[in-house]
CSV table of C-alpha atoms in Angstrom, one decimal:
chain,number,residue,atom,x,y,z
A,259,UNK,CA,8.1,26.1,27.2
A,260,UNK,CA,8.5,22.4,25.2
A,261,UNK,CA,5.2,20.7,24.7
A,262,UNK,CA,5.7,16.8,25.5
A,263,UNK,CA,5.6,14.7,22.6
A,264,UNK,CA,3.0,12.3,24.0
A,265,UNK,CA,1.0,15.4,24.6
A,266,UNK,CA,1.2,16.6,21.3
A,267,UNK,CA,0.4,13.4,19.8
A,268,UNK,CA,-2.4,13.3,21.7
A,269,UNK,CA,-3.4,16.6,20.9
A,270,UNK,CA,-2.7,16.2,17.1
A,271,UNK,CA,-5.0,13.0,17.3
A,272,UNK,CA,-8.1,14.6,18.7
A,273,UNK,CA,-7.9,17.1,16.1
A,274,UNK,CA,-7.7,14.7,13.3
A,275,UNK,CA,-10.4,12.5,14.5
A,276,UNK,CA,-12.8,15.7,15.3
A,277,UNK,CA,-12.2,17.1,11.9
A,278,UNK,CA,-12.9,13.6,10.4
A,279,UNK,CA,-16.5,13.7,12.8
A,280,UNK,CA,-17.6,16.9,11.5
A,281,UNK,CA,-16.6,16.1,7.7
A,282,UNK,CA,-19.2,12.9,8.5
A,283,UNK,CA,-22.5,15.3,9.7
A,284,UNK,CA,-23.2,16.5,5.7
A,285,UNK,CA,-22.9,13.0,4.3
A,286,UNK,CA,-24.4,11.1,6.6
A,287,UNK,CA,-28.0,13.3,6.3
A,288,UNK,CA,-27.6,13.5,2.7
A,289,UNK,CA,-30.5,10.9,2.3
A,290,UNK,CA,-32.8,12.4,5.1
A,291,UNK,CA,-34.3,15.3,3.0
A,292,UNK,CA,-35.3,12.3,0.8
A,293,UNK,CA,-37.4,10.3,3.3
A,294,UNK,CA,-38.4,13.2,4.8
A,295,UNK,CA,-39.8,14.4,1.5
A,296,UNK,CA,-41.4,11.2,1.0
A,297,UNK,CA,-42.9,11.0,4.3
A,298,UNK,CA,-44.9,14.3,3.9
A,299,UNK,CA,-45.6,13.9,0.4
A,300,UNK,CA,-47.3,10.5,1.4
A,301,UNK,CA,-48.9,12.1,4.2
A,302,UNK,CA,-50.9,15.3,2.2
A,303,UNK,CA,-51.7,13.7,-1.0
A,304,UNK,CA,-51.8,9.8,-0.1
A,305,UNK,CA,-50.0,8.6,-3.4
A,306,UNK,CA,-47.7,6.4,-1.8
A,307,UNK,CA,-46.5,4.6,-5.1
A,308,UNK,CA,-45.3,7.5,-6.6
A,309,UNK,CA,-43.3,8.6,-4.0
A,310,UNK,CA,-41.8,5.4,-3.3
A,311,UNK,CA,-40.7,5.1,-6.5
A,312,UNK,CA,-39.3,8.5,-6.7
A,313,UNK,CA,-37.6,8.1,-3.3
A,314,UNK,CA,-36.2,4.6,-4.3
A,315,UNK,CA,-35.0,5.9,-7.5
A,316,UNK,CA,-33.2,8.8,-6.0
A,317,UNK,CA,-31.7,6.6,-3.1
A,318,UNK,CA,-30.4,4.2,-6.1
A,319,UNK,CA,-28.5,7.0,-7.5
A,320,UNK,CA,-27.6,8.9,-4.9
A,321,UNK,CA,-25.6,5.8,-2.7
A,322,UNK,CA,-22.7,5.2,-5.4
A,323,UNK,CA,-21.7,8.9,-4.7
A,324,UNK,CA,-22.1,8.9,-1.0
A,325,UNK,CA,-20.3,5.5,-0.9
A,326,UNK,CA,-17.3,7.1,-2.9
A,327,UNK,CA,-17.3,10.5,-0.8
A,328,UNK,CA,-17.1,8.3,2.6
A,329,UNK,CA,-14.3,6.0,1.1
A,330,UNK,CA,-12.5,9.4,0.2
A,331,UNK,CA,-13.2,10.9,3.5
A,332,UNK,CA,-11.9,7.6,5.6
A,333,UNK,CA,-8.8,7.4,3.2
A,334,UNK,CA,-7.8,10.8,3.4
A,335,UNK,CA,-8.3,12.1,7.1
A,336,UNK,CA,-7.9,8.7,9.0
A,337,UNK,CA,-6.0,6.5,6.2
A,338,UNK,CA,-8.5,3.9,6.5
A,339,UNK,CA,-8.9,2.3,3.0
A,340,UNK,CA,-12.3,1.0,2.3
A,341,UNK,CA,-11.7,-1.8,-0.4
A,342,UNK,CA,-13.9,-1.7,-3.5
A,343,UNK,CA,-15.7,-4.2,-5.3
A,344,UNK,CA,-16.0,-3.8,-9.3
A,345,UNK,CA,-18.2,-6.6,-10.5
A,346,UNK,CA,-18.8,-6.8,-14.3
A,347,UNK,CA,-21.6,-5.1,-15.6
A,348,UNK,CA,-24.4,-7.4,-17.8
A,349,UNK,CA,-23.8,-6.6,-21.4
A,350,UNK,CA,-27.3,-7.0,-22.1
A,351,UNK,CA,-30.2,-5.0,-19.8
A,352,UNK,CA,-32.7,-7.6,-19.3
A,353,UNK,CA,-34.7,-7.8,-15.7
A,354,UNK,CA,-33.1,-11.2,-15.2
A,355,UNK,CA,-29.6,-9.9,-15.6
A,356,UNK,CA,-30.2,-6.9,-13.7
A,357,UNK,CA,-31.5,-8.9,-10.6
A,358,UNK,CA,-28.4,-11.1,-10.9
A,359,UNK,CA,-26.1,-7.7,-11.2
A,360,UNK,CA,-27.9,-6.3,-8.2
A,361,UNK,CA,-27.7,-9.6,-6.3
A,362,UNK,CA,-23.9,-9.8,-7.1
A,363,UNK,CA,-22.9,-6.2,-6.0
A,364,UNK,CA,-25.4,-6.3,-2.7
A,365,UNK,CA,-26.2,-2.6,-2.6
A,366,UNK,CA,-28.4,-3.1,0.2
A,367,UNK,CA,-25.9,-2.7,2.5
A,368,UNK,CA,-24.7,0.8,1.2
A,369,UNK,CA,-27.9,2.0,0.8
A,370,UNK,CA,-28.6,0.8,4.5
A,371,UNK,CA,-25.7,2.4,5.7
A,372,UNK,CA,-26.7,5.7,4.1
A,373,UNK,CA,-30.5,6.1,4.7
A,374,UNK,CA,-30.7,4.4,8.1
A,375,UNK,CA,-27.3,4.0,9.9
A,376,UNK,CA,-26.3,7.7,8.2
A,377,UNK,CA,-28.7,9.4,10.6
A,378,UNK,CA,-27.5,8.1,13.7
A,379,UNK,CA,-24.1,8.2,13.3
A,380,UNK,CA,-24.9,11.9,12.4
A,381,UNK,CA,-26.3,12.4,15.6
A,382,UNK,CA,-23.7,11.1,17.4
A,383,UNK,CA,-20.9,12.9,15.2
A,384,UNK,CA,-22.8,16.1,16.4
A,385,UNK,CA,-22.8,15.1,19.8
A,386,UNK,CA,-19.1,14.7,20.4
A,387,UNK,CA,-18.6,18.1,18.5
A,388,UNK,CA,-21.2,19.6,21.0
A,389,UNK,CA,-19.6,18.3,24.0
A,390,UNK,CA,-16.0,19.2,22.2
A,391,UNK,CA,-17.7,22.8,21.8
A,392,UNK,CA,-19.0,23.0,25.3
A,393,UNK,CA,-15.7,21.7,27.0
A,394,UNK,CA,-13.7,24.3,25.0
A,395,UNK,CA,-16.1,27.2,26.2
A,396,UNK,CA,-16.2,25.7,29.8
A,397,UNK,CA,-12.3,26.2,29.9
A,398,UNK,CA,-12.0,29.3,28.7
A,399,UNK,CA,-15.3,30.9,31.1
A,400,UNK,CA,-13.0,33.3,32.7
A,401,UNK,CA,-11.8,34.5,29.2
A,402,UNK,CA,-15.4,35.1,28.5
A,403,UNK,CA,-16.3,36.7,31.2
A,404,UNK,CA,-14.0,39.5,30.5
A,405,UNK,CA,-16.2,40.4,27.6
A,406,UNK,CA,-19.2,41.3,30.1
A,407,UNK,CA,-19.1,45.0,31.3
A,408,UNK,CA,-17.4,45.1,35.0
A,409,UNK,CA,-20.5,46.2,36.7
A,410,UNK,CA,-22.4,43.0,35.5
A,411,UNK,CA,-19.4,40.6,36.3
A,412,UNK,CA,-19.2,42.2,40.1
A,413,UNK,CA,-22.9,41.8,40.5
A,414,UNK,CA,-22.8,38.7,38.9
A,415,UNK,CA,-23.7,36.2,42.0
A,416,UNK,CA,-22.2,33.0,40.2
A,417,UNK,CA,-18.7,34.7,39.4
A,418,UNK,CA,-17.0,33.6,42.4
A,419,UNK,CA,-18.8,29.9,42.6
A,420,UNK,CA,-20.2,29.0,38.9
A,421,UNK,CA,-16.9,29.9,36.7
A,422,UNK,CA,-14.7,27.9,38.9
A,423,UNK,CA,-16.8,25.0,38.4
A,424,UNK,CA,-17.3,25.6,34.6
A,425,UNK,CA,-13.7,25.8,34.1
A,426,UNK,CA,-13.3,22.7,35.9
A,427,UNK,CA,-16.2,20.7,34.0
A,428,UNK,CA,-14.6,21.7,30.6
A,429,UNK,CA,-11.1,20.8,31.6
A,430,UNK,CA,-12.3,17.1,32.8
A,431,UNK,CA,-14.4,16.9,29.5
A,432,UNK,CA,-11.3,18.5,27.3
A,433,UNK,CA,-9.4,15.3,28.8
A,434,UNK,CA,-12.1,12.8,28.0
A,435,UNK,CA,-12.6,14.1,24.1
A,436,UNK,CA,-9.7,12.5,22.8
A,437,UNK,CA,-10.9,9.1,23.9
A,438,UNK,CA,-14.7,9.5,23.2
A,439,UNK,CA,-13.8,10.8,19.9
A,440,UNK,CA,-11.3,8.1,18.9
A,441,UNK,CA,-14.0,5.6,20.0
A,442,UNK,CA,-16.6,6.8,17.7
A,443,UNK,CA,-14.1,7.0,14.9
A,444,UNK,CA,-13.5,3.5,15.3
A,445,UNK,CA,-16.7,2.4,15.2
A,446,UNK,CA,-17.7,4.3,12.1
A,447,UNK,CA,-14.6,2.7,10.5
A,448,UNK,CA,-15.5,-0.3,11.7
A,449,UNK,CA,-19.0,-0.2,10.4
A,450,UNK,CA,-17.8,1.3,7.2
A,451,UNK,CA,-15.5,-1.9,6.3
A,452,UNK,CA,-18.5,-3.9,7.3
A,453,UNK,CA,-21.2,-2.5,5.2
A,454,UNK,CA,-19.4,-0.4,2.5
A,455,UNK,CA,-16.6,-3.1,1.6
A,456,UNK,CA,-17.3,-6.1,0.2
A,457,UNK,CA,-18.7,-8.7,2.3
A,458,UNK,CA,-16.7,-11.8,3.7
A,459,UNK,CA,-17.8,-14.1,1.1
A,460,UNK,CA,-16.7,-11.0,-1.8
A,461,UNK,CA,-13.6,-11.0,-0.1
A,462,UNK,CA,-12.9,-14.3,0.0
A,463,UNK,CA,-13.9,-15.0,-3.9
A,464,UNK,CA,-11.3,-11.9,-4.4
A,465,UNK,CA,-8.7,-14.0,-2.5
A,466,UNK,CA,-9.1,-17.0,-4.3
A,467,UNK,CA,-9.2,-15.1,-8.0
A,468,UNK,CA,-5.8,-13.2,-6.4
A,469,UNK,CA,-4.1,-16.1,-5.7
A,470,UNK,CA,-4.9,-18.4,-9.0
A,471,UNK,CA,-3.8,-15.2,-11.1
A,472,UNK,CA,-0.5,-15.1,-8.6
A,473,UNK,CA,0.3,-18.9,-9.1
A,474,UNK,CA,-0.1,-18.7,-12.8
A,475,UNK,CA,2.3,-15.5,-12.6
A,476,UNK,CA,4.7,-17.7,-10.6
A,477,UNK,CA,4.7,-20.5,-13.1
A,478,UNK,CA,5.5,-18.1,-15.8
A,479,UNK,CA,8.1,-16.1,-13.9
A,480,UNK,CA,9.6,-19.4,-12.8
A,481,UNK,CA,9.9,-20.6,-16.7
A,482,UNK,CA,11.2,-17.5,-17.9
A,483,UNK,CA,14.1,-17.7,-15.0
A,484,UNK,CA,14.6,-21.3,-16.6
A,485,UNK,CA,14.7,-20.2,-20.3
A,486,UNK,CA,17.2,-17.3,-19.3
A,487,UNK,CA,19.7,-19.7,-17.5
A,488,UNK,CA,19.2,-22.2,-20.3
A,489,UNK,CA,20.2,-19.0,-22.3
A,490,UNK,CA,23.0,-18.0,-20.4
A,491,UNK,CA,24.4,-21.5,-20.3
A,492,UNK,CA,23.9,-21.8,-24.2
A,493,UNK,CA,25.5,-18.6,-25.2
A,494,UNK,CA,27.8,-18.2,-22.4
A,495,UNK,CA,29.5,-21.2,-20.3
A,496,UNK,CA,29.1,-23.6,-22.7
A,497,UNK,CA,30.9,-22.0,-25.5
A,498,UNK,CA,33.5,-21.4,-23.1
A,499,UNK,CA,33.6,-25.1,-22.3
A,500,UNK,CA,33.6,-25.8,-25.9
A,501,UNK,CA,36.3,-23.5,-26.8
A,502,UNK,CA,38.3,-25.1,-24.4
A,503,UNK,CA,38.2,-28.4,-25.3
A,504,UNK,CA,39.2,-27.4,-29.1
A,505,UNK,CA,42.2,-25.3,-27.6
A,506,UNK,CA,42.9,-28.7,-25.8
A,507,UNK,CA,42.3,-31.3,-28.0
A,508,UNK,CA,44.4,-29.3,-30.9
A,509,UNK,CA,47.3,-28.9,-28.3
A,510,UNK,CA,47.1,-32.7,-27.9
A,511,UNK,CA,46.9,-33.5,-31.0
A,512,UNK,CA,49.4,-31.4,-32.6
A,513,UNK,CA,51.6,-31.4,-29.6
A,514,UNK,CA,54.8,-33.1,-31.4
A,515,UNK,CA,54.5,-30.8,-34.7
A,516,UNK,CA,53.6,-27.6,-32.6
A,517,UNK,CA,56.2,-25.0,-31.9
A,518,UNK,CA,56.8,-24.0,-28.5
A,519,UNK,CA,55.6,-20.5,-28.7
A,520,UNK,CA,52.5,-21.9,-30.3
A,521,UNK,CA,52.0,-24.8,-28.1
A,522,UNK,CA,52.1,-22.4,-25.1
A,523,UNK,CA,49.8,-19.8,-26.6
A,524,UNK,CA,47.1,-22.8,-27.2
A,525,UNK,CA,47.8,-23.7,-23.8
A,526,UNK,CA,47.5,-20.4,-22.6
A,527,UNK,CA,44.1,-19.4,-24.2
A,528,UNK,CA,42.6,-23.1,-22.9
A,529,UNK,CA,43.3,-21.6,-19.4
A,530,UNK,CA,42.0,-18.4,-20.4
A,531,UNK,CA,38.7,-19.9,-21.4
A,532,UNK,CA,38.6,-22.2,-18.5
A,533,UNK,CA,39.0,-19.1,-15.8
A,534,UNK,CA,36.2,-17.2,-17.9
A,535,UNK,CA,34.3,-20.2,-17.8
A,536,UNK,CA,34.6,-20.6,-13.8
A,537,UNK,CA,33.9,-16.4,-13.6
A,538,UNK,CA,30.7,-17.0,-15.6
A,539,UNK,CA,29.7,-20.0,-13.8
A,540,UNK,CA,29.9,-18.4,-10.2
A,541,UNK,CA,28.1,-15.3,-11.5
A,542,UNK,CA,25.4,-17.3,-12.5
A,543,UNK,CA,25.1,-19.8,-9.2
A,544,UNK,CA,25.3,-16.1,-7.4
A,545,UNK,CA,22.4,-14.9,-9.6
A,546,UNK,CA,20.1,-17.8,-9.0
A,547,UNK,CA,20.7,-17.7,-5.0
A,548,UNK,CA,24.1,-16.1,-3.2
A,549,UNK,CA,25.4,-18.3,-0.8
A,550,UNK,CA,26.2,-15.3,1.3
A,551,UNK,CA,22.2,-14.1,1.4
A,552,UNK,CA,21.6,-17.7,2.7
A,553,UNK,CA,24.6,-17.7,5.4
A,554,UNK,CA,24.8,-13.9,6.5
A,555,UNK,CA,21.8,-12.2,5.5
A,556,UNK,CA,20.3,-9.5,3.3
A,557,UNK,CA,22.6,-6.7,4.3
A,558,UNK,CA,25.8,-8.5,4.0
A,559,UNK,CA,24.1,-9.8,0.4
A,560,UNK,CA,23.5,-6.5,-0.7
A,561,UNK,CA,26.7,-5.0,0.6
A,562,UNK,CA,28.7,-7.7,-1.9
A,563,UNK,CA,26.1,-6.4,-4.6
A,564,UNK,CA,26.8,-2.6,-4.3
A,565,UNK,CA,30.3,-3.4,-4.1
A,566,UNK,CA,30.1,-5.5,-7.2
A,567,UNK,CA,27.9,-3.0,-9.0
A,568,UNK,CA,29.7,-0.6,-11.6
A,569,UNK,CA,27.5,2.7,-9.8
A,570,UNK,CA,28.1,4.6,-7.1
A,571,UNK,CA,25.5,3.1,-5.2
A,572,UNK,CA,24.4,4.6,-1.1
A,573,UNK,CA,23.4,1.4,0.5
A,574,UNK,CA,21.0,1.9,4.2
A,575,UNK,CA,19.5,-1.3,5.4
A,576,UNK,CA,17.6,-0.9,8.8
A,577,UNK,CA,16.3,-4.5,9.9
A,578,UNK,CA,14.8,-5.0,13.2
A,579,UNK,CA,15.7,-8.9,12.6
A,580,UNK,CA,16.3,-11.2,9.8
A,581,UNK,CA,13.3,-12.0,7.5
A,582,UNK,CA,12.0,-15.3,6.3
A,583,UNK,CA,14.3,-16.9,3.5
A,584,UNK,CA,11.8,-16.2,0.7
A,585,UNK,CA,11.3,-12.4,1.4
A,586,UNK,CA,15.2,-12.0,1.2
A,587,UNK,CA,15.5,-13.8,-2.2
A,588,UNK,CA,12.7,-12.0,-3.7
A,589,UNK,CA,14.0,-8.4,-2.1
A,590,UNK,CA,17.7,-9.5,-3.3
A,591,UNK,CA,16.5,-9.9,-6.5
A,592,UNK,CA,14.6,-7.2,-7.0
A,593,UNK,CA,17.5,-4.7,-6.1
A,594,UNK,CA,19.5,-6.9,-8.2
A,595,UNK,CA,17.5,-6.4,-11.0
A,596,UNK,CA,16.8,-2.8,-10.4
A,597,UNK,CA,21.0,-2.1,-10.6
A,598,UNK,CA,21.6,-4.2,-13.3
A,599,UNK,CA,18.5,-2.4,-15.3
A,600,UNK,CA,20.3,1.3,-14.4
A,601,UNK,CA,23.6,-0.2,-15.5
A,602,UNK,CA,22.9,-1.5,-18.6
A,603,UNK,CA,19.6,0.9,-19.9
A,604,UNK,CA,19.2,3.9,-18.2
A,605,UNK,CA,23.1,5.1,-18.3
A,606,UNK,CA,23.1,5.9,-14.6
A,607,UNK,CA,25.5,7.1,-12.8
A,608,UNK,CA,24.5,7.0,-9.3
A,609,UNK,CA,21.9,4.9,-7.2
A,610,UNK,CA,20.2,4.9,-3.8
A,611,UNK,CA,19.2,1.4,-2.0
A,612,UNK,CA,17.4,1.8,1.0
A,613,UNK,CA,15.5,-1.0,3.0
A,614,UNK,CA,13.5,-1.2,5.7
A,615,UNK,CA,11.5,-3.2,8.4
A,616,UNK,CA,8.6,-1.4,9.4
A,617,UNK,CA,6.3,-3.7,11.6
A,618,UNK,CA,5.3,-6.6,9.4
A,619,UNK,CA,6.5,-5.5,6.2
A,620,UNK,CA,9.9,-4.9,4.6
A,621,UNK,CA,10.1,-1.9,2.2
A,622,UNK,CA,12.6,-2.0,-0.6
A,623,UNK,CA,13.3,1.3,-2.7
A,624,UNK,CA,15.8,1.6,-5.5
A,625,UNK,CA,16.4,5.1,-6.8
A,626,UNK,CA,18.8,5.9,-10.2
A,627,UNK,CA,19.7,8.9,-11.7
A,628,UNK,CA,19.2,7.6,-14.9
A,629,UNK,CA,17.3,8.3,-18.4
A,630,UNK,CA,13.7,6.9,-16.6
A,631,UNK,CA,11.3,5.5,-19.0
A,632,UNK,CA,11.3,2.2,-17.9
A,633,UNK,CA,8.0,0.4,-18.0
A,634,UNK,CA,7.1,-2.7,-15.9
A,635,UNK,CA,4.1,-3.5,-18.2
A,636,UNK,CA,6.3,-3.8,-21.1
A,637,UNK,CA,7.0,-7.3,-20.5
A,638,UNK,CA,10.8,-6.8,-19.3
A,639,UNK,CA,12.7,-8.3,-16.3
A,640,UNK,CA,10.5,-5.5,-14.4
A,641,UNK,CA,7.4,-7.8,-14.9
A,642,UNK,CA,8.8,-10.8,-14.1
A,643,UNK,CA,9.9,-8.8,-10.7
A,644,UNK,CA,5.8,-7.7,-10.0
A,645,UNK,CA,5.2,-11.1,-10.2
A,646,UNK,CA,7.6,-12.7,-8.1
A,647,UNK,CA,6.4,-9.9,-5.7
A,648,UNK,CA,2.9,-10.6,-6.0
A,649,UNK,CA,3.6,-14.1,-5.6
A,650,UNK,CA,4.4,-13.2,-1.9
A,651,UNK,CA,1.1,-10.9,-1.7
A,652,UNK,CA,3.5,-7.9,-1.9
A,653,UNK,CA,3.1,-4.6,-3.8
A,654,UNK,CA,5.5,-3.5,-6.6
A,655,UNK,CA,5.2,0.1,-8.3
A,656,UNK,CA,7.5,1.7,-10.6
A,657,UNK,CA,7.8,5.3,-11.5
A,658,UNK,CA,10.2,6.3,-14.3
A,659,UNK,CA,9.6,9.8,-15.9
A,660,UNK,CA,11.5,10.1,-19.2
A,661,UNK,CA,14.4,11.7,-18.0
A,662,UNK,CA,14.7,10.2,-14.9
A,663,UNK,CA,14.5,9.3,-12.0
A,664,UNK,CA,13.9,6.0,-12.0
A,665,UNK,CA,12.2,4.5,-8.4
A,666,UNK,CA,11.6,1.0,-8.0
A,667,UNK,CA,9.6,0.4,-4.7
A,668,UNK,CA,8.2,-3.1,-3.5
A,669,UNK,CA,6.6,-4.0,-0.3
A,670,UNK,CA,6.6,-7.7,1.0
A,671,UNK,CA,5.0,-9.2,3.8
A,672,UNK,CA,7.3,-10.3,6.5
A,673,UNK,CA,5.7,-11.3,9.7
A,674,UNK,CA,6.2,-14.5,11.1
């Protein structure tokens, strides 16, 4: 019997959510022994100053560890990434600098989460787990009844009346469990993002810093691109045009004196220089912004790029619709630079290009079978690509172990 896909997804999600809730019970109760000991010791000895000091020290030491545990729990079990703020610690430890550092890190929200909110969340998690156990026990009540001796089962008055009620109640609770567990998981995730992650002011400050760095990187990338264009024009096209002018001038100046064969050779050479200059100019213009990219979109531009690349390129483009022009441009140049590096530096024979739109993100992946060893932080063209991707708030990653293969991935926000 084939299980419907919707039911299978619901069961898998319920199992994931209940596992997530079960994994949160112990971390949420981790600080309960601390304040329980503090309350019991203060009531017994009356020395509240000592107990409060020791408890505060234990809480301050334990809160970062518990926060790291909770971040890992959210990330691994349900895929929620709780952002982390890592401010610079004071270089010289003084009371004033420590107070400023505590004010900057704002640990009180995390301490409140672990010390006060954690036990309440643990009770809610235990309640959901108890309901899950009860509904499973109720749904399988008839199976459990067969454990009883035959005589006891026959003499039990509720065998025919209570067991059906237990089974029906268990099945109803079992049907409602996925939605209840999902609601609790969403509530916990919202609280964790608000209390364990950076505050709104801190997120805004980080965003301002990121934009400042991105602007600087973009200016550097544009300046590097300008220098590259100037170098290509000077070393390539300009030299071709100079050679063309010299050959044409020589043909004109010596036209009456040169034999016909020599004159034809000079003119043929000038014609060849003109064609090569036109080809280099076309390549340069295409490298700046291919006309086909603007006219027909990313798929057509990448098809032409793959055809011109001296590698065996396997191209797959899966786009729901055309994305913004700036996103298309960045994606094209990421792929173009990756294929150029694979051809010039990696001695690759084959490459695979995958472009896929997933929701509001355009994912680009280029893999080659070359020698590997590429480093995006070594000041190469990959650094410029990383800055270009970063200017769109995208993510750029290079995996290139020595010996290959090299995989370049970029994720570009493309929601309109």
